[in-house]
Amino acid sequence: MDFAGINPENQYLWLTLAGFALGSGISFFSHRKPRRHPAAAVLFISLSILFLTFGIFLSSYSFWNYKVLLVWFGALTVSGFLCVRFWRFVGIPVFSLFFAALFIFYYSFASWSPVQPGQNLCSFTLLSGGGDKTTILSEDTQNNQDVLEFGAGGIYPEIRMLELPHWFFLSRTGAIYEPLHSQFAAEENGDSESAPAVKIRQLFGRIPGFIFVTESAGPLYPVPGVRYDLSFNSDGLPAIKKRID
């Protein structure tokens, strides 16, 4: 799975680093002697200023316009202070929960990919049509083939997508999608609603900011002998176009 890496233009990334570093610096400075560490305090406060500077330039000054981001910064400052000040009772559990949640998220969406405008999803051709159903042969970018049937009146390929919240800075894209081959395989095996990963994905859908959507492309009335491509358009939505070889 590739979520396209950390997004350096995300304001929440730099506010998280800056807030946590500032809280850590305050914690080091507020210790009573002889546990006070002025050098560490200066280091972390300097890092906080550096992170804020990066955030200002890389996010085009945009985060100063939102009060909610300042609340985020304040919350991370408090978190950094508590994690360093009480590292055994707060710091270790917080970091353990963070990395556990991160592992569970990546495990649950291991087969999903980032939505990138212009990205090709699959190609398909008409096998048979007429009557009450239309049958097509679909082939994705990994050469996995599936025979799909649609009712009369055109085909409507559907893509399952998860819109990511703005604060999720671990992906450069704003959404991820389930590849068609994985979706069809799960439906054929009858485990689309019973696999542990699917159950966990449903829990993530209840977290504010994570929104599951199903986008449909079409309708398309395929012509025999013509190859079609299903890809994401400039808005990150699935679209069908005729291939010109």
PDB file of C-alpha atoms in Angstrom, residues 31-238:
ATOM      1  CA  HIS A  31      11.238  20.941  35.969  1.00  0.00           C
ATOM      2  CA  ARG A  32      12.499  21.701  39.418  1.00  0.00           C
ATOM      3  CA  LYS A  33      16.227  21.641  39.994  1.00  0.00           C
ATOM      4  CA  PRO A  34      18.256  19.457  39.525  1.00  0.00           C
ATOM      5  CA  ARG A  35      15.945  17.898  36.887  1.00  0.00           C
ATOM      6  CA  ARG A  36      15.651  21.129  34.920  1.00  0.00           C
ATOM      7  CA  HIS A  37      17.294  20.945  31.475  1.00  0.00           C
ATOM      8  CA  PRO A  38      17.671  24.462  30.025  1.00  0.00           C
ATOM      9  CA  ALA A  39      19.676  23.242  27.022  1.00  0.00           C
ATOM     10  CA  ALA A  40      16.961  20.737  26.062  1.00  0.00           C
ATOM     11  CA  ALA A  41      14.296  23.384  26.583  1.00  0.00           C
ATOM     12  CA  VAL A  42      16.059  25.824  24.255  1.00  0.00           C
ATOM     13  CA  LEU A  43      16.562  23.059  21.674  1.00  0.00           C
ATOM     14  CA  PHE A  44      12.898  22.037  21.568  1.00  0.00           C
ATOM     15  CA  ILE A  45      11.604  25.618  21.573  1.00  0.00           C
ATOM     16  CA  SER A  46      13.983  26.399  18.699  1.00  0.00           C
ATOM     17  CA  LEU A  47      12.677  23.365  16.831  1.00  0.00           C
ATOM     18  CA  SER A  48       9.138  24.618  17.398  1.00  0.00           C
ATOM     19  CA  ILE A  49      10.002  27.972  15.820  1.00  0.00           C
ATOM     20  CA  LEU A  50      11.716  26.165  12.929  1.00  0.00           C
ATOM     21  CA  PHE A  51       8.671  23.947  12.304  1.00  0.00           C
ATOM     22  CA  LEU A  52       6.361  26.965  12.347  1.00  0.00           C
ATOM     23  CA  THR A  53       8.632  28.695   9.838  1.00  0.00           C
ATOM     24  CA  PHE A  54       8.502  25.688   7.524  1.00  0.00           C
ATOM     25  CA  GLY A  55       4.726  25.594   7.927  1.00  0.00           C
ATOM     26  CA  ILE A  56       4.339  29.258   7.014  1.00  0.00           C
ATOM     27  CA  PHE A  57       6.240  28.912   3.748  1.00  0.00           C
ATOM     28  CA  LEU A  58       5.199  25.403   2.675  1.00  0.00           C
ATOM     29  CA  SER A  59       1.496  25.917   3.414  1.00  0.00           C
ATOM     30  CA  SER A  60       1.439  29.373   1.796  1.00  0.00           C
ATOM     31  CA  TYR A  61       0.544  31.136   5.058  1.00  0.00           C
ATOM     32  CA  SER A  62      -2.905  29.551   4.911  1.00  0.00           C
ATOM     33  CA  PHE A  63      -3.069  28.128   8.431  1.00  0.00           C
ATOM     34  CA  TRP A  64      -3.152  31.532  10.066  1.00  0.00           C
ATOM     35  CA  ASN A  65      -6.676  31.999   8.735  1.00  0.00           C
ATOM     36  CA  TYR A  66      -8.260  29.181  10.710  1.00  0.00           C
ATOM     37  CA  LYS A  67      -9.019  29.298  14.415  1.00  0.00           C
ATOM     38  CA  VAL A  68      -9.410  25.535  14.590  1.00  0.00           C
ATOM     39  CA  LEU A  69      -5.755  25.114  13.624  1.00  0.00           C
ATOM     40  CA  LEU A  70      -4.707  27.317  16.534  1.00  0.00           C
ATOM     41  CA  VAL A  71      -6.776  25.095  18.827  1.00  0.00           C
ATOM     42  CA  TRP A  72      -4.978  22.081  17.316  1.00  0.00           C
ATOM     43  CA  PHE A  73      -1.637  23.757  18.004  1.00  0.00           C
ATOM     44  CA  GLY A  74      -2.625  24.442  21.596  1.00  0.00           C
ATOM     45  CA  ALA A  75      -3.795  20.870  22.138  1.00  0.00           C
ATOM     46  CA  LEU A  76      -0.513  19.469  20.800  1.00  0.00           C
ATOM     47  CA  THR A  77       1.436  21.867  22.999  1.00  0.00           C
ATOM     48  CA  VAL A  78      -0.389  20.540  26.061  1.00  0.00           C
ATOM     49  CA  SER A  79       0.146  16.965  24.832  1.00  0.00           C
ATOM     50  CA  GLY A  80       3.866  17.540  24.390  1.00  0.00           C
ATOM     51  CA  PHE A  81       4.130  19.019  27.871  1.00  0.00           C
ATOM     52  CA  LEU A  82       2.298  16.112  29.513  1.00  0.00           C
ATOM     53  CA  CYS A  83       4.102  13.400  27.524  1.00  0.00           C
ATOM     54  CA  VAL A  84       7.523  14.721  28.523  1.00  0.00           C
ATOM     55  CA  ARG A  85       6.632  15.710  32.065  1.00  0.00           C
ATOM     56  CA  PHE A  86       4.941  12.383  32.820  1.00  0.00           C
ATOM     57  CA  TRP A  87       6.620  10.192  30.218  1.00  0.00           C
ATOM     58  CA  ARG A  88       6.014   6.931  32.091  1.00  0.00           C
ATOM     59  CA  PHE A  89       2.309   7.417  32.752  1.00  0.00           C
ATOM     60  CA  VAL A  90       1.377   9.596  29.774  1.00  0.00           C
ATOM     61  CA  GLY A  91       4.169   9.619  27.180  1.00  0.00           C
ATOM     62  CA  ILE A  92       4.666   5.880  26.737  1.00  0.00           C
ATOM     63  CA  PRO A  93       0.891   5.063  26.586  1.00  0.00           C
ATOM     64  CA  VAL A  94       0.219   7.933  24.156  1.00  0.00           C
ATOM     65  CA  PHE A  95       2.990   6.914  21.766  1.00  0.00           C
ATOM     66  CA  SER A  96       2.001   3.249  22.045  1.00  0.00           C
ATOM     67  CA  LEU A  97      -1.617   4.048  21.172  1.00  0.00           C
ATOM     68  CA  PHE A  98      -0.537   6.287  18.288  1.00  0.00           C
ATOM     69  CA  PHE A  99       1.665   3.683  16.631  1.00  0.00           C
ATOM     70  CA  ALA A 100      -0.895   0.935  17.296  1.00  0.00           C
ATOM     71  CA  ALA A 101      -3.643   2.991  15.615  1.00  0.00           C
ATOM     72  CA  LEU A 102      -1.300   3.754  12.722  1.00  0.00           C
ATOM     73  CA  PHE A 103      -0.481   0.072  12.258  1.00  0.00           C
ATOM     74  CA  ILE A 104      -4.162  -0.916  12.392  1.00  0.00           C
ATOM     75  CA  PHE A 105      -5.061   1.750   9.837  1.00  0.00           C
ATOM     76  CA  TYR A 106      -2.398   0.670   7.367  1.00  0.00           C
ATOM     77  CA  TYR A 107      -3.271  -2.991   7.893  1.00  0.00           C
ATOM     78  CA  SER A 108      -6.973  -2.372   7.298  1.00  0.00           C
ATOM     79  CA  PHE A 109      -6.375  -0.428   4.083  1.00  0.00           C
ATOM     80  CA  ALA A 110      -3.422  -2.484   2.831  1.00  0.00           C
ATOM     81  CA  SER A 111      -5.022  -3.103  -0.565  1.00  0.00           C
ATOM     82  CA  TRP A 112      -6.227   0.476  -1.071  1.00  0.00           C
ATOM     83  CA  SER A 113      -4.392   3.116  -3.111  1.00  0.00           C
ATOM     84  CA  PRO A 114      -4.302   6.937  -3.172  1.00  0.00           C
ATOM     85  CA  VAL A 115      -6.657   8.773  -5.528  1.00  0.00           C
ATOM     86  CA  GLN A 116      -4.561  10.678  -8.061  1.00  0.00           C
ATOM     87  CA  PRO A 117      -6.109  12.717 -10.906  1.00  0.00           C
ATOM     88  CA  GLY A 118      -5.363  11.182 -14.303  1.00  0.00           C
ATOM     89  CA  GLN A 119      -4.589   7.774 -12.816  1.00  0.00           C
ATOM     90  CA  ASN A 120      -5.841   4.841 -14.901  1.00  0.00           C
ATOM     91  CA  LEU A 121      -7.868   2.263 -12.957  1.00  0.00           C
ATOM     92  CA  CYS A 122      -8.722  -0.344 -15.566  1.00  0.00           C
ATOM     93  CA  SER A 123      -9.703  -0.918 -19.155  1.00  0.00           C
ATOM     94  CA  PHE A 124     -12.608  -2.963 -20.437  1.00  0.00           C
ATOM     95  CA  THR A 125     -14.234  -4.241 -23.586  1.00  0.00           C
ATOM     96  CA  LEU A 126     -17.704  -5.504 -24.391  1.00  0.00           C
ATOM     97  CA  LEU A 127     -18.131  -9.290 -24.420  1.00  0.00           C
ATOM     98  CA  SER A 128     -21.846  -9.485 -25.036  1.00  0.00           C
ATOM     99  CA  GLY A 129     -24.824  -7.175 -24.945  1.00  0.00           C
ATOM    100  CA  GLY A 130     -28.492  -7.039 -25.663  1.00  0.00           C
ATOM    101  CA  GLY A 131     -31.401  -8.467 -23.776  1.00  0.00           C
ATOM    102  CA  ASP A 132     -31.512  -7.799 -20.064  1.00  0.00           C
ATOM    103  CA  LYS A 133     -27.783  -7.734 -19.334  1.00  0.00           C
ATOM    104  CA  THR A 134     -24.434  -6.476 -20.586  1.00  0.00           C
ATOM    105  CA  THR A 135     -21.213  -8.428 -20.028  1.00  0.00           C
ATOM    106  CA  ILE A 136     -17.771  -6.816 -20.151  1.00  0.00           C
ATOM    107  CA  LEU A 137     -14.175  -7.957 -19.607  1.00  0.00           C
ATOM    108  CA  SER A 138     -12.279  -5.707 -17.173  1.00  0.00           C
ATOM    109  CA  GLU A 139      -8.476  -5.613 -16.829  1.00  0.00           C
ATOM    110  CA  ASP A 140      -6.702  -3.487 -14.231  1.00  0.00           C
ATOM    111  CA  THR A 141      -3.169  -2.089 -14.285  1.00  0.00           C
ATOM    112  CA  GLN A 142      -1.838  -5.311 -12.681  1.00  0.00           C
ATOM    113  CA  ASN A 143      -3.312  -7.417 -15.537  1.00  0.00           C
ATOM    114  CA  ASN A 144      -6.001  -8.885 -13.256  1.00  0.00           C
ATOM    115  CA  GLN A 145      -9.066  -9.724 -15.327  1.00  0.00           C
ATOM    116  CA  ASP A 146     -12.704  -9.949 -14.241  1.00  0.00           C
ATOM    117  CA  VAL A 147     -15.888 -10.679 -16.145  1.00  0.00           C
ATOM    118  CA  LEU A 148     -18.621  -8.290 -15.007  1.00  0.00           C
ATOM    119  CA  GLU A 149     -22.323  -8.226 -15.699  1.00  0.00           C
ATOM    120  CA  PHE A 150     -24.573  -5.177 -15.697  1.00  0.00           C
ATOM    121  CA  GLY A 151     -28.251  -4.787 -16.301  1.00  0.00           C
ATOM    122  CA  ALA A 152     -29.696  -3.396 -19.510  1.00  0.00           C
ATOM    123  CA  GLY A 153     -29.445   0.340 -20.026  1.00  0.00           C
ATOM    124  CA  GLY A 154     -25.695   0.932 -19.817  1.00  0.00           C
ATOM    125  CA  ILE A 155     -22.943   0.168 -17.333  1.00  0.00           C
ATOM    126  CA  TYR A 156     -22.109   2.052 -14.134  1.00  0.00           C
ATOM    127  CA  PRO A 157     -18.674   1.078 -12.730  1.00  0.00           C
ATOM    128  CA  GLU A 158     -18.563   1.982  -9.035  1.00  0.00           C
ATOM    129  CA  ILE A 159     -15.467   2.886  -7.031  1.00  0.00           C
ATOM    130  CA  ARG A 160     -15.365   2.662  -3.241  1.00  0.00           C
ATOM    131  CA  MET A 161     -13.458   5.594  -1.804  1.00  0.00           C
ATOM    132  CA  LEU A 162     -12.509   6.937   1.602  1.00  0.00           C
ATOM    133  CA  GLU A 163     -12.210  10.698   1.929  1.00  0.00           C
ATOM    134  CA  LEU A 164      -9.475  11.558   4.418  1.00  0.00           C
ATOM    135  CA  PRO A 165      -9.784  14.402   6.945  1.00  0.00           C
ATOM    136  CA  HIS A 166      -7.690  17.534   6.549  1.00  0.00           C
ATOM    137  CA  TRP A 167      -5.681  16.702   9.663  1.00  0.00           C
ATOM    138  CA  PHE A 168      -4.512  13.391   8.211  1.00  0.00           C
ATOM    139  CA  PHE A 169      -1.098  14.545   7.005  1.00  0.00           C
ATOM    140  CA  LEU A 170       0.243  11.026   6.347  1.00  0.00           C
ATOM    141  CA  SER A 171      -1.033  11.107   2.766  1.00  0.00           C
ATOM    142  CA  ARG A 172      -0.442  13.578  -0.042  1.00  0.00           C
ATOM    143  CA  THR A 173      -3.899  12.868  -1.453  1.00  0.00           C
ATOM    144  CA  GLY A 174      -7.292  13.672   0.020  1.00  0.00           C
ATOM    145  CA  ALA A 175      -8.793  10.235  -0.615  1.00  0.00           C
ATOM    146  CA  ILE A 176      -7.929   6.575  -1.135  1.00  0.00           C
ATOM    147  CA  TYR A 177      -9.817   3.942  -3.109  1.00  0.00           C
ATOM    148  CA  GLU A 178     -10.258   0.187  -3.206  1.00  0.00           C
ATOM    149  CA  PRO A 179      -8.921  -1.361  -6.444  1.00  0.00           C
ATOM    150  CA  LEU A 180     -11.643  -2.952  -8.502  1.00  0.00           C
ATOM    151  CA  HIS A 181     -10.016  -6.400  -8.508  1.00  0.00           C
ATOM    152  CA  SER A 182      -9.882  -6.505  -4.701  1.00  0.00           C
ATOM    153  CA  GLN A 183     -13.507  -5.356  -4.529  1.00  0.00           C
ATOM    154  CA  PHE A 184     -14.715  -8.037  -6.958  1.00  0.00           C
ATOM    155  CA  ALA A 185     -12.673 -10.790  -5.288  1.00  0.00           C
ATOM    156  CA  ALA A 186     -14.159  -9.976  -1.885  1.00  0.00           C
ATOM    157  CA  GLU A 187     -17.689 -10.016  -3.275  1.00  0.00           C
ATOM    158  CA  GLU A 188     -17.146 -13.334  -5.064  1.00  0.00           C
ATOM    159  CA  ASN A 189     -15.709 -14.954  -1.928  1.00  0.00           C
ATOM    160  CA  GLY A 190     -18.618 -13.725   0.138  1.00  0.00           C
ATOM    161  CA  ASP A 191     -16.356 -12.193   2.796  1.00  0.00           C
ATOM    162  CA  SER A 192     -16.853  -8.520   2.022  1.00  0.00           C
ATOM    163  CA  GLU A 193     -18.630  -7.982   5.350  1.00  0.00           C
ATOM    164  CA  SER A 194     -16.877 -10.555   7.563  1.00  0.00           C
ATOM    165  CA  ALA A 195     -13.132 -10.024   7.114  1.00  0.00           C
ATOM    166  CA  PRO A 196     -11.464  -8.424  10.183  1.00  0.00           C
ATOM    167  CA  ALA A 197      -9.962  -5.676   8.045  1.00  0.00           C
ATOM    168  CA  VAL A 198     -13.417  -4.722   6.773  1.00  0.00           C
ATOM    169  CA  LYS A 199     -14.806  -4.567  10.304  1.00  0.00           C
ATOM    170  CA  ILE A 200     -11.967  -2.290  11.345  1.00  0.00           C
ATOM    171  CA  ARG A 201     -12.543  -0.073   8.291  1.00  0.00           C
ATOM    172  CA  GLN A 202     -16.127   0.389   9.396  1.00  0.00           C
ATOM    173  CA  LEU A 203     -14.861   1.687  12.748  1.00  0.00           C
ATOM    174  CA  PHE A 204     -12.642   4.234  11.014  1.00  0.00           C
ATOM    175  CA  GLY A 205     -15.719   5.430   9.133  1.00  0.00           C
ATOM    176  CA  ARG A 206     -17.166   6.600  12.465  1.00  0.00           C
ATOM    177  CA  ILE A 207     -14.213   8.903  13.178  1.00  0.00           C
ATOM    178  CA  PRO A 208     -15.003  12.539  12.260  1.00  0.00           C
ATOM    179  CA  GLY A 209     -13.428  13.433   8.947  1.00  0.00           C
ATOM    180  CA  PHE A 210     -13.247   9.904   7.520  1.00  0.00           C
ATOM    181  CA  ILE A 211     -16.085   9.538   5.005  1.00  0.00           C
ATOM    182  CA  PHE A 212     -16.802   6.465   2.879  1.00  0.00           C
ATOM    183  CA  VAL A 213     -18.328   7.230  -0.509  1.00  0.00           C
ATOM    184  CA  THR A 214     -19.153   5.224  -3.618  1.00  0.00           C
ATOM    185  CA  GLU A 215     -18.627   7.111  -6.865  1.00  0.00           C
ATOM    186  CA  SER A 216     -20.119   5.857 -10.121  1.00  0.00           C
ATOM    187  CA  ALA A 217     -18.947   6.536 -13.669  1.00  0.00           C
ATOM    188  CA  GLY A 218     -21.396   6.329 -16.505  1.00  0.00           C
ATOM    189  CA  PRO A 219     -23.782   5.490 -17.878  1.00  0.00           C
ATOM    190  CA  LEU A 220     -21.838   4.048 -20.788  1.00  0.00           C
ATOM    191  CA  TYR A 221     -23.234   2.049 -23.690  1.00  0.00           C
ATOM    192  CA  PRO A 222     -20.169   0.109 -24.905  1.00  0.00           C
ATOM    193  CA  VAL A 223     -19.668  -0.689 -28.565  1.00  0.00           C
ATOM    194  CA  PRO A 224     -18.209  -4.066 -29.654  1.00  0.00           C
ATOM    195  CA  GLY A 225     -14.528  -3.920 -30.564  1.00  0.00           C
ATOM    196  CA  VAL A 226     -13.888  -0.652 -28.696  1.00  0.00           C
ATOM    197  CA  ARG A 227     -11.651  -0.489 -25.633  1.00  0.00           C
ATOM    198  CA  TYR A 228     -12.531   1.889 -22.807  1.00  0.00           C
ATOM    199  CA  ASP A 229     -10.466   3.272 -19.925  1.00  0.00           C
ATOM    200  CA  LEU A 230     -11.734   3.988 -16.425  1.00  0.00           C
ATOM    201  CA  SER A 231      -9.623   6.654 -14.704  1.00  0.00           C
ATOM    202  CA  PHE A 232      -9.805   9.544 -12.256  1.00  0.00           C
ATOM    203  CA  ASN A 233     -10.512  12.955 -13.759  1.00  0.00           C
ATOM    204  CA  SER A 234      -9.021  16.250 -12.601  1.00  0.00           C
ATOM    205  CA  ASP A 235     -11.520  16.388  -9.714  1.00  0.00           C
ATOM    206  CA  GLY A 236     -10.542  12.938  -8.424  1.00  0.00           C
ATOM    207  CA  LEU A 237     -13.776  11.308  -9.628  1.00  0.00           C
ATOM    208  CA  PRO A 238     -14.014   8.196 -11.826  1.00  0.00           C
TER     209      PRO A 238
END
